[in-house]
Amino acid sequence: MADGGETRRPPVVAVDGPAGAGKSTVCREVARRCGLTYLDTGALYRAIGYTALQRGIDPLDDHAMEALCQGLDIEVATAADGTTRVVVDGEDVTTHLRTPEVSLSASRVSARPPVRARLLDLQRRAAARGGVIVDGRDIGTVVLPDADLKIFLTASPEERARRRHQELAAKGDPATYEATLADVIARDAADSGRAIAPLKAAADAVTMDTSDTPFEQVVTRLCARIAAA
Ligand code: DC
């Protein structure tokens, strides 16, 4: 690390990009190799999406969402395998966060102002000591605009749909490639088109396209950038 001799805070790395670009797999591996803590901020939105579903709260009802968010005790931790664990009101909800219902609810709640306001402070506190790699949609633009390194990790919609389709097929899901591609495009539009904290690359972010780059090369390049940051 180029620090001119004085002791510097360990780096803060912000990684944004669309769903399916491989952010979480890449970040977990980079964190392991570079000695950083990985924070998956999508898990926080998913935890609120899950809780809203459990409690029958309509994400469009700002009043009810505000009350929900204010009353929730949310703790975030990193497990030994690098995954982000979320504890809501004392219950570890991590294993409930990856269902299609929770994905949809997370996407809905993530567009609501009270939710983003509630999670902003939590994310900043989690990153305050440095030595972190944080992935999401608005990390370099809104949450951590002073990050030491900002990466926009992306891949073409077709490649992301291909990967997702493969994952679904492996689980026995009969969704076609065309339907999966339509989903990817719709999610991109929802994430990029929302009024609040839309998905976009920060002006000072380095864009890395993973469409044709093998995983190992993406990880090595990112580690090299962190070492040079
Ligand atoms: O990355 P993911 O699929 O786990 O994210 C779940 C949802 O949360 C997704 O709809 C995008 C949203 N999200 C967000 O708006 N801002 C973030 N920093 C992270 C996720």
Coordinates of C-alpha atoms and ligand atoms in Angstrom, one line a residue:
M1 CA 0.0 0.0 0.0
A2 CA 1.4 3.4 -1.0
D3 CA 1.2 5.3 2.4
G4 CA 4.2 7.5 2.4
G5 CA 5.4 6.0 5.7
E6 CA 2.5 7.1 8.0
T7 CA 0.0 4.6 9.3
R8 CA -3.1 4.6 7.3
R9 CA -6.5 3.1 7.9
P10 CA -6.9 -0.2 6.2
P11 CA -8.6 0.2 2.8
V12 CA -12.2 0.6 2.1
V13 CA -13.2 -1.0 -1.2
A14 CA -16.6 -0.3 -2.7
V15 CA -18.0 -2.7 -5.3
D16 CA -21.2 -1.9 -7.2
G17 CA -22.9 -3.5 -10.1
P18 CA -26.0 -5.2 -11.4
A19 CA -27.5 -8.5 -10.2
G20 CA -25.6 -11.5 -11.5
A21 CA -22.3 -9.8 -12.3
G22 CA -20.6 -12.1 -9.7
K23 CA -20.1 -9.4 -7.1
S24 CA -20.6 -11.6 -4.0
T25 CA -18.5 -14.6 -5.2
V26 CA -15.7 -12.2 -6.3
C27 CA -15.8 -10.1 -3.2
R28 CA -15.8 -13.1 -0.8
E29 CA -12.7 -14.5 -2.5
V30 CA -10.9 -11.1 -2.7
A31 CA -11.7 -10.5 1.0
R32 CA -10.1 -13.9 1.9
R33 CA -7.0 -13.3 -0.1
C34 CA -6.5 -9.6 0.8
G35 CA -7.4 -10.0 4.5
L36 CA -10.5 -7.8 4.3
T37 CA -13.9 -8.3 5.8
Y38 CA -16.7 -8.7 3.3
L39 CA -20.0 -6.9 3.7
D40 CA -22.8 -7.9 1.4
T41 CA -25.3 -5.0 1.7
G42 CA -27.9 -6.8 -0.4
A43 CA -28.3 -9.1 2.6
L44 CA -29.5 -6.1 4.7
Y45 CA -32.1 -5.2 2.1
R46 CA -33.1 -8.8 1.9
A47 CA -33.4 -9.0 5.8
I48 CA -35.8 -6.0 5.7
G49 CA -37.7 -7.5 2.7
Y50 CA -38.0 -10.8 4.6
T51 CA -39.2 -9.1 7.8
A52 CA -41.8 -7.0 5.9
L53 CA -43.2 -10.2 4.3
Q54 CA -43.3 -12.0 7.7
R55 CA -45.2 -9.1 9.3
G56 CA -47.5 -8.5 6.3
I57 CA -46.3 -5.0 5.7
D58 CA -46.8 -3.4 2.3
P59 CA -43.4 -2.0 1.0
L60 CA -45.3 0.9 -0.6
D61 CA -46.8 2.0 2.8
D62 CA -44.0 4.5 3.8
H63 CA -45.6 5.1 7.2
A64 CA -45.6 1.4 8.1
M65 CA -42.2 0.8 6.6
E66 CA -40.8 3.7 8.6
A67 CA -42.3 2.3 11.8
L68 CA -40.9 -1.1 10.9
C69 CA -37.4 0.2 10.2
Q70 CA -37.2 2.4 13.3
G71 CA -38.3 -0.4 15.5
L72 CA -35.9 -3.1 14.1
D73 CA -32.7 -4.1 15.9
I74 CA -30.4 -5.1 13.0
E75 CA -27.0 -6.6 13.6
V76 CA -24.6 -7.6 10.9
A77 CA -21.6 -10.0 11.2
T78 CA -19.3 -11.9 8.9
A79 CA -19.2 -15.7 9.3
A80 CA -16.0 -17.8 9.2
D81 CA -16.8 -18.7 5.5
G82 CA -17.0 -15.0 4.7
T83 CA -20.8 -14.8 4.2
T84 CA -22.7 -11.9 5.7
R85 CA -25.0 -12.9 8.5
V86 CA -27.9 -10.7 9.5
V87 CA -29.6 -10.8 12.9
V88 CA -33.0 -9.1 13.2
D89 CA -34.5 -8.6 16.6
G90 CA -32.3 -11.4 17.9
E91 CA -33.1 -13.9 15.2
D92 CA -30.5 -14.9 12.7
V93 CA -32.5 -14.6 9.4
T94 CA -29.6 -15.4 7.0
T95 CA -30.9 -18.7 5.8
H96 CA -34.2 -17.2 4.8
L97 CA -32.9 -14.5 2.5
R98 CA -32.3 -16.3 -0.8
T99 CA -35.8 -17.3 -1.9
P100 CA -37.5 -15.7 -5.0
E101 CA -40.2 -14.2 -2.7
V102 CA -37.6 -12.5 -0.5
S103 CA -35.7 -11.3 -3.7
L104 CA -38.8 -9.6 -4.9
S105 CA -39.6 -8.1 -1.5
A106 CA -36.0 -6.9 -1.1
S107 CA -36.2 -5.2 -4.5
R108 CA -39.4 -3.5 -3.5
V109 CA -38.3 -2.3 -0.1
S110 CA -34.9 -1.2 -1.4
A111 CA -36.7 1.6 -3.5
R112 CA -38.3 3.0 -0.3
P113 CA -36.7 6.1 1.4
P114 CA -37.2 5.0 5.0
V115 CA -35.4 1.7 4.3
R116 CA -32.5 3.3 2.6
A117 CA -32.2 5.9 5.4
R118 CA -32.2 3.2 8.1
L119 CA -29.5 1.1 6.4
L120 CA -27.2 4.0 5.4
D121 CA -25.9 4.6 8.9
L122 CA -25.6 0.9 9.6
Q123 CA -23.5 0.3 6.5
R124 CA -21.3 3.3 7.3
R125 CA -20.7 2.1 10.8
A126 CA -19.8 -1.4 9.6
A127 CA -17.2 0.1 7.2
A128 CA -15.9 2.8 9.6
R129 CA -12.7 1.0 10.8
G130 CA -11.7 0.1 7.2
G131 CA -10.3 -3.2 6.1
V132 CA -13.6 -3.9 4.3
I133 CA -14.9 -4.7 0.8
V134 CA -18.5 -3.7 0.6
D135 CA -20.8 -4.7 -2.3
G136 CA -24.1 -3.3 -3.4
R137 CA -25.7 -0.8 -5.8
D138 CA -24.9 2.6 -4.4
I139 CA -21.8 2.0 -2.2
G140 CA -19.4 4.2 -4.2
T141 CA -22.0 6.8 -5.0
V142 CA -23.9 7.3 -1.8
V143 CA -22.8 5.0 1.1
L144 CA -19.0 5.3 1.0
P145 CA -18.2 8.2 -1.5
D146 CA -14.7 8.5 0.1
A147 CA -13.8 4.8 -0.5
D148 CA -10.2 4.2 -1.3
L149 CA -11.1 2.1 -4.4
K150 CA -14.4 1.9 -6.3
I151 CA -15.1 -0.9 -8.7
F152 CA -18.1 -1.2 -11.0
L153 CA -18.4 -4.9 -11.6
T154 CA -20.6 -5.7 -14.5
A155 CA -21.3 -8.3 -17.3
S156 CA -23.6 -8.2 -20.3
P157 CA -27.3 -9.0 -19.6
E158 CA -27.0 -12.1 -21.9
E159 CA -24.0 -13.4 -19.9
R160 CA -25.7 -12.8 -16.6
A161 CA -28.9 -14.5 -17.8
R162 CA -26.8 -17.4 -19.0
R163 CA -25.2 -17.8 -15.6
R164 CA -28.5 -17.5 -13.8
H165 CA -30.2 -19.9 -16.1
Q166 CA -27.5 -22.5 -15.4
E167 CA -27.9 -22.0 -11.7
L168 CA -31.7 -22.4 -12.0
A169 CA -31.4 -25.5 -14.2
A170 CA -29.0 -27.1 -11.7
K171 CA -31.7 -26.7 -9.1
G172 CA -34.3 -28.3 -11.4
D173 CA -36.1 -25.0 -12.1
P174 CA -37.7 -25.2 -15.6
A175 CA -37.4 -21.4 -16.4
T176 CA -36.2 -20.9 -20.0
Y177 CA -33.2 -18.8 -20.9
E178 CA -35.5 -16.2 -22.6
A179 CA -37.6 -15.8 -19.4
T180 CA -34.4 -15.5 -17.4
L181 CA -33.0 -12.8 -19.7
A182 CA -36.3 -10.9 -19.5
D183 CA -36.0 -11.1 -15.7
V184 CA -32.4 -9.8 -15.7
I185 CA -33.4 -6.9 -18.0
A186 CA -36.4 -6.0 -15.8
R187 CA -34.3 -6.1 -12.6
D188 CA -31.7 -3.8 -14.2
A189 CA -34.4 -1.3 -15.2
A190 CA -35.8 -1.4 -11.7
D191 CA -32.4 -0.9 -10.0
S192 CA -31.1 1.7 -12.4
G193 CA -34.4 3.6 -12.9
R194 CA -35.5 4.2 -9.3
A195 CA -35.5 7.8 -8.1
I196 CA -33.5 7.1 -4.9
A197 CA -29.9 5.7 -5.0
P198 CA -30.1 4.2 -8.5
L199 CA -27.6 1.7 -9.7
K200 CA -24.8 3.6 -11.5
A201 CA -21.1 3.7 -11.6
A202 CA -19.4 6.4 -9.5
A203 CA -17.5 8.9 -11.6
D204 CA -14.3 7.7 -10.1
A205 CA -15.1 4.0 -10.3
V206 CA -13.0 1.5 -12.3
T207 CA -15.4 -0.6 -14.5
M208 CA -14.5 -4.3 -14.7
D209 CA -16.6 -6.4 -17.2
T210 CA -16.6 -10.1 -16.2
S211 CA -18.5 -11.3 -19.4
D212 CA -15.4 -12.8 -21.0
T213 CA -12.9 -12.8 -18.1
P214 CA -12.4 -15.9 -16.0
F215 CA -13.2 -15.7 -12.3
E216 CA -9.5 -16.2 -11.3
Q217 CA -8.4 -13.3 -13.5
V218 CA -11.1 -11.0 -12.1
V219 CA -10.0 -11.8 -8.5
T220 CA -6.3 -11.4 -9.3
R221 CA -6.9 -8.0 -11.0
L222 CA -9.0 -6.7 -8.2
C223 CA -6.4 -7.8 -5.6
A224 CA -3.7 -6.0 -7.6
R225 CA -5.8 -2.8 -7.6
I226 CA -6.3 -3.1 -3.8
A227 CA -2.6 -3.5 -3.2
A228 CA -1.9 -0.4 -5.3
A229 CA -4.8 1.7 -3.8
Ligands
DC1 O1 -27.5 -7.9 -4.3 P1 -28.8 -8.6 -3.9 O2 -29.5 -9.2 -5.1 O3 -28.7 -9.5 -2.7 O4 -29.7 -7.3 -3.5 C1 -31.0 -7.5 -3.0 C2 -31.8 -6.3 -3.4 O5 -31.4 -5.1 -2.7 C3 -31.8 -5.9 -4.9 O6 -33.1 -5.6 -5.4 C4 -31.0 -4.6 -5.0 C5 -31.1 -4.0 -3.6 N1 -29.9 -3.4 -3.1 C6 -29.8 -2.0 -3.1 O7 -30.8 -1.4 -3.6 N2 -28.7 -1.4 -2.6 C7 -27.7 -2.1 -2.2 N3 -26.6 -1.4 -1.7 C8 -27.7 -3.5 -2.2 C9 -28.8 -4.1 -2.7

